[in-house]
Amino acid sequence: MTSEAQILSNPRIAEINGIPALGFGTWPLSGQGCINTVKMAVEVGFRHIDTAQMYQNEPEVGEAIASCGVPRGELFVTTKVDPSNLGKNRFAQSVRRSMDLLGGPADLLLIHWPPADAEVDATLALLKSEQDSGMAKRIGVSNFSPKLLRQAVARLGPDIACNQVEYHPLLDQRKLKATADELGVPLVAYSPIARGRALSHSVITDIARRLSRPPSEIVLRWIYQSGVIAIPMTSKRENALSNLNIFSYELSTEDMAAISAIGSEAGRTIAPSRMQGRWDG
C-alpha cells in the first residue's frame, strides 16, 4: 500500500484528455462541512474538484479552494449549469455568478442535464459562448445519451471535453462508452461506487480480498483502467487517501472482464423524470 507520506509528497494524478483522472465530488456537501472536506481532499492530493449549481455549494467550494493553500492554477475545477438556467435569458447570468463564487473561470463547464431535444443545439451554442467569453477554459456535457453526444460533437467537435454520467460496475454503459470512444470524448463517472452498492457485490469483494485492497479501490481502479475519469466523494481522510492508491497497481485482464460483466440496465441509481425514455435514444 502507498503510505500517506508518499501520497502527500507526490500529489500528481494521471490525466485523461487533460482532465485529472481521479477527481473529488462535492454532492451532497454543504456549509462548513463542505469547506473542511474540500480542503482535506486538496491536502491529501486531489487537484480536480467537481461541483454544480444544482448542488448549492459553489460558495463553500469557492471558499475552500481560495483558502486551501494550493495555487488556483494547480487546481482543476468543474461546475455545471442547472437545467433551470439553460434558457438564453438565464444561462450567461448563472455562469457569471458561478464564476464569481468559484473565484474565476472554471477549468471545465458542463451542461448538467440535456434540455428538450429541440433545444439542444441552442443550448450548446450558449455553452460555447461562455467558453469564447473566457468564463470556462473547457466545456462539455453531462448525462448525454449516445444520440445526444453525437449531436453535441457534430455541433462543437473537439470542444466537447467530456460527458459526465453515472458509471459504475452495476450499470451497463457499454453502448455509451463505445460511442464516446468512437467520438474521442472521455466519460467522467459520477456515483462511481453506486452510492456504496457496488462495494458489496461478490465479484468485487472476492477480488478485493485476494488483492488485500478495499472494495472501493477495486471499483475505482476498474473505472480508471477502463479509460474513464472518476469523481468519488468521501468526507473521511482515510478513504480519500485510499482512493489515491488506485494509481499504484493494475487489475488483471481476467479481473477487468469479471467486473465488466456485472452491469445491467437495472443498475442505474439516478433516473430523473426528465430523462425518461432518453437514456439510449
mmCIF file of C-alpha atoms in Angstrom:
data_model
loop_
_atom_site.group_PDB
_atom_site.id
_atom_site.type_symbol
_atom_site.label_atom_id
_atom_site.label_comp_id
_atom_site.label_asym_id
_atom_site.label_seq_id
_atom_site.Cartn_x
_atom_site.Cartn_y
_atom_site.Cartn_z
ATOM 1 C CA MET A 1 0.000 0.000 0.000
ATOM 2 C CA THR A 2 1.145 3.535 -0.687
ATOM 3 C CA SER A 3 1.757 5.390 2.564
ATOM 4 C CA GLU A 4 0.160 8.731 3.427
ATOM 5 C CA ALA A 5 3.611 10.340 3.408
ATOM 6 C CA GLN A 6 4.280 9.056 -0.110
ATOM 7 C CA ILE A 7 0.928 10.346 -1.395
ATOM 8 C CA LEU A 8 1.284 13.752 0.247
ATOM 9 C CA SER A 9 4.786 14.199 -1.189
ATOM 10 C CA ASN A 10 3.631 13.327 -4.727
ATOM 11 C CA PRO A 11 0.102 14.609 -5.353
ATOM 12 C CA ARG A 12 0.289 14.323 -9.146
ATOM 13 C CA ILE A 13 -2.594 12.374 -10.606
ATOM 14 C CA ALA A 14 -2.775 10.817 -14.059
ATOM 15 C CA GLU A 15 -4.834 12.645 -16.676
ATOM 16 C CA ILE A 16 -7.281 11.596 -19.377
ATOM 17 C CA ASN A 17 -7.726 14.132 -22.175
ATOM 18 C CA GLY A 18 -6.096 16.746 -19.955
ATOM 19 C CA ILE A 19 -8.541 16.132 -17.090
ATOM 20 C CA PRO A 20 -7.228 14.661 -13.807
ATOM 21 C CA ALA A 21 -8.356 11.052 -13.920
ATOM 22 C CA LEU A 22 -9.410 10.993 -10.276
ATOM 23 C CA GLY A 23 -11.434 13.940 -9.041
ATOM 24 C CA PHE A 24 -13.310 14.794 -5.900
ATOM 25 C CA GLY A 25 -17.094 15.096 -5.999
ATOM 26 C CA THR A 26 -18.846 17.531 -3.668
ATOM 27 C CA TRP A 27 -22.503 16.414 -3.690
ATOM 28 C CA PRO A 28 -24.223 16.486 -1.146
ATOM 29 C CA LEU A 29 -21.710 18.520 0.896
ATOM 30 C CA SER A 30 -22.814 21.853 2.334
ATOM 31 C CA GLY A 31 -21.803 24.520 4.829
ATOM 32 C CA GLN A 32 -18.629 24.335 6.870
ATOM 33 C CA GLY A 33 -18.502 20.596 6.337
ATOM 34 C CA CYS A 34 -18.126 21.192 2.614
ATOM 35 C CA ILE A 35 -15.319 23.691 3.160
ATOM 36 C CA ASN A 36 -13.459 21.363 5.510
ATOM 37 C CA THR A 37 -13.903 18.311 3.282
ATOM 38 C CA VAL A 38 -12.742 20.016 0.086
ATOM 39 C CA LYS A 39 -9.689 21.408 1.882
ATOM 40 C CA MET A 40 -8.934 17.914 3.193
ATOM 41 C CA ALA A 41 -9.188 16.486 -0.317
ATOM 42 C CA VAL A 42 -6.741 19.034 -1.685
ATOM 43 C CA GLU A 43 -4.391 18.482 1.236
ATOM 44 C CA VAL A 44 -4.129 14.748 0.613
ATOM 45 C CA GLY A 45 -3.518 15.195 -3.110
ATOM 46 C CA PHE A 46 -6.710 15.739 -5.097
ATOM 47 C CA ARG A 47 -6.482 18.505 -7.677
ATOM 48 C CA HIS A 48 -9.771 18.013 -9.555
ATOM 49 C CA ILE A 49 -12.814 19.365 -7.667
ATOM 50 C CA ASP A 50 -16.321 18.858 -9.060
ATOM 51 C CA THR A 51 -19.338 20.973 -8.132
ATOM 52 C CA ALA A 52 -22.549 22.237 -9.762
ATOM 53 C CA GLN A 53 -25.114 24.986 -9.492
ATOM 54 C CA MET A 54 -27.629 22.298 -8.552
ATOM 55 C CA TYR A 55 -25.559 21.270 -5.514
ATOM 56 C CA GLN A 56 -25.942 24.749 -3.994
ATOM 57 C CA ASN A 57 -22.431 24.554 -2.571
ATOM 58 C CA GLU A 58 -20.438 26.669 -5.024
ATOM 59 C CA PRO A 59 -19.886 29.373 -2.335
ATOM 60 C CA GLU A 60 -18.358 26.812 0.033
ATOM 61 C CA VAL A 61 -16.297 25.151 -2.702
ATOM 62 C CA GLY A 62 -15.042 28.577 -3.751
ATOM 63 C CA GLU A 63 -14.055 29.429 -0.190
ATOM 64 C CA ALA A 64 -12.291 26.098 0.212
ATOM 65 C CA ILE A 65 -10.203 26.390 -2.950
ATOM 66 C CA ALA A 66 -9.334 30.015 -2.133
ATOM 67 C CA SER A 67 -8.029 29.060 1.320
ATOM 68 C CA CYS A 68 -6.586 25.585 0.718
ATOM 69 C CA GLY A 69 -3.009 26.764 0.249
ATOM 70 C CA VAL A 70 -2.647 25.406 -3.294
ATOM 71 C CA PRO A 71 -2.458 27.984 -6.116
ATOM 72 C CA ARG A 72 -5.644 28.150 -8.170
ATOM 73 C CA GLY A 73 -3.652 27.387 -11.301
ATOM 74 C CA GLU A 74 -2.776 23.974 -9.904
ATOM 75 C CA LEU A 75 -6.415 23.038 -9.372
ATOM 76 C CA PHE A 76 -8.939 21.779 -11.929
ATOM 77 C CA VAL A 77 -12.435 22.984 -11.034
ATOM 78 C CA THR A 78 -15.591 21.743 -12.745
ATOM 79 C CA THR A 79 -19.086 23.147 -12.395
ATOM 80 C CA LYS A 80 -22.346 22.555 -14.239
ATOM 81 C CA VAL A 81 -25.238 24.713 -15.415
ATOM 82 C CA ASP A 82 -28.537 23.847 -13.755
ATOM 83 C CA PRO A 83 -31.448 22.817 -16.037
ATOM 84 C CA SER A 84 -33.430 25.841 -14.863
ATOM 85 C CA ASN A 85 -30.698 28.118 -16.247
ATOM 86 C CA LEU A 86 -30.359 26.668 -19.755
ATOM 87 C CA GLY A 87 -32.510 29.304 -21.450
ATOM 88 C CA LYS A 88 -30.996 32.304 -23.212
ATOM 89 C CA ASN A 89 -32.216 34.718 -20.545
ATOM 90 C CA ARG A 90 -30.522 32.900 -17.648
ATOM 91 C CA PHE A 91 -27.563 30.929 -18.975
ATOM 92 C CA ALA A 92 -24.865 33.616 -19.065
ATOM 93 C CA GLN A 93 -26.019 35.279 -15.853
ATOM 94 C CA SER A 94 -25.931 31.995 -13.971
ATOM 95 C CA VAL A 95 -22.453 31.167 -15.264
ATOM 96 C CA ARG A 96 -21.101 34.547 -14.201
ATOM 97 C CA ARG A 97 -22.499 34.043 -10.730
ATOM 98 C CA SER A 98 -20.861 30.610 -10.553
ATOM 99 C CA MET A 99 -17.513 32.037 -11.593
ATOM 100 C CA ASP A 100 -17.792 34.820 -9.026
ATOM 101 C CA LEU A 101 -18.448 32.231 -6.339
ATOM 102 C CA LEU A 102 -15.634 29.956 -7.512
ATOM 103 C CA GLY A 103 -13.083 32.745 -7.808
ATOM 104 C CA GLY A 104 -12.609 32.834 -11.548
ATOM 105 C CA PRO A 105 -13.185 30.905 -14.782
ATOM 106 C CA ALA A 106 -13.945 27.213 -14.473
ATOM 107 C CA ASP A 107 -11.481 24.727 -15.887
ATOM 108 C CA LEU A 108 -14.497 22.803 -17.144
ATOM 109 C CA LEU A 109 -18.107 23.955 -17.577
ATOM 110 C CA LEU A 110 -20.807 21.379 -18.303
ATOM 111 C CA ILE A 111 -24.488 21.299 -19.215
ATOM 112 C CA HIS A 112 -25.719 19.309 -16.209
ATOM 113 C CA TRP A 113 -28.757 17.670 -17.830
ATOM 114 C CA PRO A 114 -29.736 17.864 -21.509
ATOM 115 C CA PRO A 115 -32.629 20.155 -22.434
ATOM 116 C CA ALA A 116 -35.516 19.078 -24.649
ATOM 117 C CA ASP A 117 -34.319 17.669 -27.958
ATOM 118 C CA ALA A 118 -35.451 20.739 -29.884
ATOM 119 C CA GLU A 119 -33.339 22.980 -27.635
ATOM 120 C CA VAL A 120 -30.072 21.033 -27.620
ATOM 121 C CA ASP A 121 -28.310 22.930 -30.413
ATOM 122 C CA ALA A 122 -29.266 26.327 -28.980
ATOM 123 C CA THR A 123 -28.052 25.301 -25.528
ATOM 124 C CA LEU A 124 -24.759 24.045 -26.932
ATOM 125 C CA ALA A 125 -24.321 27.406 -28.648
ATOM 126 C CA LEU A 126 -24.797 29.169 -25.306
ATOM 127 C CA LEU A 127 -22.230 26.864 -23.722
ATOM 128 C CA LYS A 128 -19.719 27.629 -26.471
ATOM 129 C CA SER A 129 -20.335 31.362 -25.993
ATOM 130 C CA GLU A 130 -19.272 31.061 -22.356
ATOM 131 C CA GLN A 131 -16.019 29.439 -23.394
ATOM 132 C CA ASP A 132 -15.433 32.112 -26.017
ATOM 133 C CA SER A 133 -16.056 34.842 -23.449
ATOM 134 C CA GLY A 134 -13.487 33.369 -21.058
ATOM 135 C CA MET A 135 -15.864 32.005 -18.452
ATOM 136 C CA ALA A 136 -14.545 28.454 -18.928
ATOM 137 C CA LYS A 137 -11.320 27.022 -20.248
ATOM 138 C CA ARG A 138 -13.051 23.863 -21.454
ATOM 139 C CA ILE A 139 -16.658 22.818 -21.949
ATOM 140 C CA GLY A 140 -18.575 19.563 -22.024
ATOM 141 C CA VAL A 141 -21.837 17.819 -21.292
ATOM 142 C CA SER A 142 -23.362 15.590 -18.650
ATOM 143 C CA ASN A 143 -25.992 12.854 -18.818
ATOM 144 C CA PHE A 144 -25.987 12.888 -22.618
ATOM 145 C CA SER A 145 -27.161 9.685 -24.304
ATOM 146 C CA PRO A 146 -25.251 8.245 -27.288
ATOM 147 C CA LYS A 147 -27.568 10.109 -29.680
ATOM 148 C CA LEU A 148 -27.236 13.403 -27.823
ATOM 149 C CA LEU A 149 -23.472 13.009 -27.520
ATOM 150 C CA ARG A 150 -23.224 12.565 -31.290
ATOM 151 C CA GLN A 151 -25.284 15.717 -31.705
ATOM 152 C CA ALA A 152 -23.011 17.642 -29.344
ATOM 153 C CA VAL A 153 -19.860 16.561 -31.148
ATOM 154 C CA ALA A 154 -21.436 17.303 -34.533
ATOM 155 C CA ARG A 155 -22.169 20.805 -33.266
ATOM 156 C CA LEU A 156 -18.977 21.606 -31.338
ATOM 157 C CA GLY A 157 -16.461 18.964 -32.379
ATOM 158 C CA PRO A 158 -13.361 18.646 -30.159
ATOM 159 C CA ASP A 159 -14.600 21.431 -27.888
ATOM 160 C CA ILE A 160 -16.653 18.742 -26.103
ATOM 161 C CA ALA A 161 -14.116 17.714 -23.469
ATOM 162 C CA CYS A 162 -16.169 15.017 -21.730
ATOM 163 C CA ASN A 163 -19.577 13.553 -20.933
ATOM 164 C CA GLN A 164 -20.173 13.149 -17.194
ATOM 165 C CA VAL A 165 -22.550 10.272 -16.470
ATOM 166 C CA GLU A 166 -23.456 7.687 -13.880
ATOM 167 C CA TYR A 167 -20.834 4.995 -14.344
ATOM 168 C CA HIS A 168 -20.009 2.058 -12.088
ATOM 169 C CA PRO A 169 -19.815 -1.749 -12.304
ATOM 170 C CA LEU A 170 -23.511 -2.295 -11.571
ATOM 171 C CA LEU A 171 -24.704 -0.219 -14.568
ATOM 172 C CA ASP A 172 -24.231 -1.419 -18.136
ATOM 173 C CA GLN A 173 -22.904 1.606 -20.025
ATOM 174 C CA ARG A 174 -21.198 -0.304 -22.835
ATOM 175 C CA LYS A 175 -23.222 1.363 -25.603
ATOM 176 C CA LEU A 176 -22.480 4.856 -24.321
ATOM 177 C CA LYS A 177 -18.804 4.004 -23.722
ATOM 178 C CA ALA A 178 -18.444 2.664 -27.266
ATOM 179 C CA THR A 179 -19.979 5.828 -28.706
ATOM 180 C CA ALA A 180 -17.782 8.033 -26.526
ATOM 181 C CA ASP A 181 -14.664 6.107 -27.559
ATOM 182 C CA GLU A 182 -15.623 6.380 -31.225
ATOM 183 C CA LEU A 183 -16.042 10.144 -30.869
ATOM 184 C CA GLY A 184 -12.912 10.583 -28.759
ATOM 185 C CA VAL A 185 -14.862 12.003 -25.804
ATOM 186 C CA PRO A 186 -13.914 10.599 -22.378
ATOM 187 C CA LEU A 187 -16.570 9.745 -19.849
ATOM 188 C CA VAL A 188 -16.490 11.075 -16.293
ATOM 189 C CA ALA A 189 -18.053 8.762 -13.720
ATOM 190 C CA TYR A 190 -20.306 10.251 -11.080
ATOM 191 C CA SER A 191 -21.702 7.953 -8.392
ATOM 192 C CA PRO A 192 -18.709 5.688 -9.140
ATOM 193 C CA ILE A 193 -19.401 3.251 -6.314
ATOM 194 C CA ALA A 194 -23.193 3.320 -6.856
ATOM 195 C CA ARG A 195 -23.759 5.032 -3.505
ATOM 196 C CA GLY A 196 -21.961 2.140 -1.841
ATOM 197 C CA ARG A 197 -23.963 -0.633 -3.503
ATOM 198 C CA ALA A 198 -21.077 -1.736 -5.731
ATOM 199 C CA LEU A 199 -18.858 -2.418 -2.742
ATOM 200 C CA SER A 200 -20.801 -5.468 -1.593
ATOM 201 C CA HIS A 201 -21.037 -7.311 -4.910
ATOM 202 C CA SER A 202 -19.389 -10.723 -4.597
ATOM 203 C CA VAL A 203 -17.165 -10.248 -7.658
ATOM 204 C CA ILE A 204 -15.803 -7.016 -6.199
ATOM 205 C CA THR A 205 -15.356 -8.373 -2.676
ATOM 206 C CA ASP A 206 -13.636 -11.548 -3.927
ATOM 207 C CA ILE A 207 -11.096 -9.543 -5.938
ATOM 208 C CA ALA A 208 -10.588 -7.116 -3.057
ATOM 209 C CA ARG A 209 -9.946 -9.986 -0.647
ATOM 210 C CA ARG A 210 -7.486 -11.666 -2.999
ATOM 211 C CA LEU A 211 -5.550 -8.433 -3.616
ATOM 212 C CA SER A 212 -5.820 -7.248 0.018
ATOM 213 C CA ARG A 213 -7.349 -3.952 -1.028
ATOM 214 C CA PRO A 214 -10.623 -2.215 -0.092
ATOM 215 C CA PRO A 215 -13.531 -2.828 -2.493
ATOM 216 C CA SER A 216 -13.673 0.911 -3.201
ATOM 217 C CA GLU A 217 -10.149 0.804 -4.604
ATOM 218 C CA ILE A 218 -11.065 -2.116 -6.845
ATOM 219 C CA VAL A 219 -14.078 -0.279 -8.264
ATOM 220 C CA LEU A 220 -12.200 2.981 -8.842
ATOM 221 C CA ARG A 221 -9.247 1.159 -10.396
ATOM 222 C CA TRP A 222 -11.630 -0.645 -12.762
ATOM 223 C CA ILE A 223 -13.101 2.708 -13.800
ATOM 224 C CA TYR A 224 -9.679 4.290 -14.371
ATOM 225 C CA GLN A 225 -8.322 1.229 -16.154
ATOM 226 C CA SER A 226 -11.382 1.379 -18.436
ATOM 227 C CA GLY A 227 -10.270 4.844 -19.546
ATOM 228 C CA VAL A 228 -12.934 6.684 -17.525
ATOM 229 C CA ILE A 229 -12.402 9.584 -15.110
ATOM 230 C CA ALA A 230 -13.951 9.119 -11.640
ATOM 231 C CA ILE A 231 -15.146 11.716 -9.124
ATOM 232 C CA PRO A 232 -15.848 9.905 -5.835
ATOM 233 C CA MET A 233 -16.799 11.807 -2.683
ATOM 234 C CA THR A 234 -15.817 10.940 0.852
ATOM 235 C CA SER A 235 -15.610 13.037 3.990
ATOM 236 C CA LYS A 236 -13.166 10.598 5.585
ATOM 237 C CA ARG A 237 -9.470 11.313 5.198
ATOM 238 C CA GLU A 238 -8.508 7.628 5.274
ATOM 239 C CA ASN A 239 -10.902 6.874 2.420
ATOM 240 C CA ALA A 240 -9.631 9.811 0.365
ATOM 241 C CA LEU A 241 -6.077 8.545 0.792
ATOM 242 C CA SER A 242 -7.161 5.026 -0.100
ATOM 243 C CA ASN A 243 -8.779 6.268 -3.314
ATOM 244 C CA LEU A 244 -5.455 7.739 -4.415
ATOM 245 C CA ASN A 245 -3.896 4.267 -4.198
ATOM 246 C CA ILE A 246 -5.551 3.234 -7.461
ATOM 247 C CA PHE A 247 -2.570 4.518 -9.461
ATOM 248 C CA SER A 248 -0.166 2.154 -7.708
ATOM 249 C CA TYR A 249 -1.304 -1.180 -9.202
ATOM 250 C CA GLU A 250 -3.225 -2.793 -12.066
ATOM 251 C CA LEU A 251 -6.087 -5.244 -12.308
ATOM 252 C CA SER A 252 -5.553 -8.321 -14.430
ATOM 253 C CA THR A 253 -7.338 -8.783 -17.729
ATOM 254 C CA GLU A 254 -9.429 -11.500 -16.086
ATOM 255 C CA ASP A 255 -10.434 -9.284 -13.166
ATOM 256 C CA MET A 256 -11.329 -6.408 -15.503
ATOM 257 C CA ALA A 257 -13.525 -8.741 -17.557
ATOM 258 C CA ALA A 258 -15.215 -10.186 -14.471
ATOM 259 C CA ILE A 259 -16.112 -6.729 -13.174
ATOM 260 C CA SER A 260 -17.241 -5.550 -16.607
ATOM 261 C CA ALA A 261 -19.698 -8.455 -16.792
ATOM 262 C CA ILE A 262 -21.611 -7.344 -13.683
ATOM 263 C CA GLY A 263 -23.547 -4.399 -15.101
ATOM 264 C CA SER A 264 -27.159 -4.288 -16.232
ATOM 265 C CA GLU A 265 -29.716 -1.649 -17.183
ATOM 266 C CA ALA A 266 -31.308 -2.151 -13.768
ATOM 267 C CA GLY A 267 -28.169 -0.845 -12.080
ATOM 268 C CA ARG A 268 -28.984 2.828 -12.602
ATOM 269 C CA THR A 269 -29.410 4.707 -9.314
ATOM 270 C CA ILE A 270 -30.131 8.228 -10.626
ATOM 271 C CA ALA A 271 -33.042 8.465 -13.088
ATOM 272 C CA PRO A 272 -34.933 11.785 -13.028
ATOM 273 C CA SER A 273 -38.204 12.038 -14.921
ATOM 274 C CA ARG A 274 -36.677 14.448 -17.434
ATOM 275 C CA MET A 275 -34.623 11.543 -18.828
ATOM 276 C CA GLN A 276 -37.440 9.014 -19.137
ATOM 277 C CA GLY A 277 -37.041 7.249 -22.463
ATOM 278 C CA ARG A 278 -33.937 9.278 -23.378
ATOM 279 C CA TRP A 279 -31.008 7.291 -21.949
ATOM 280 C CA ASP A 280 -30.351 5.249 -25.083
ATOM 281 C CA GLY A 281 -32.134 7.377 -27.669
#
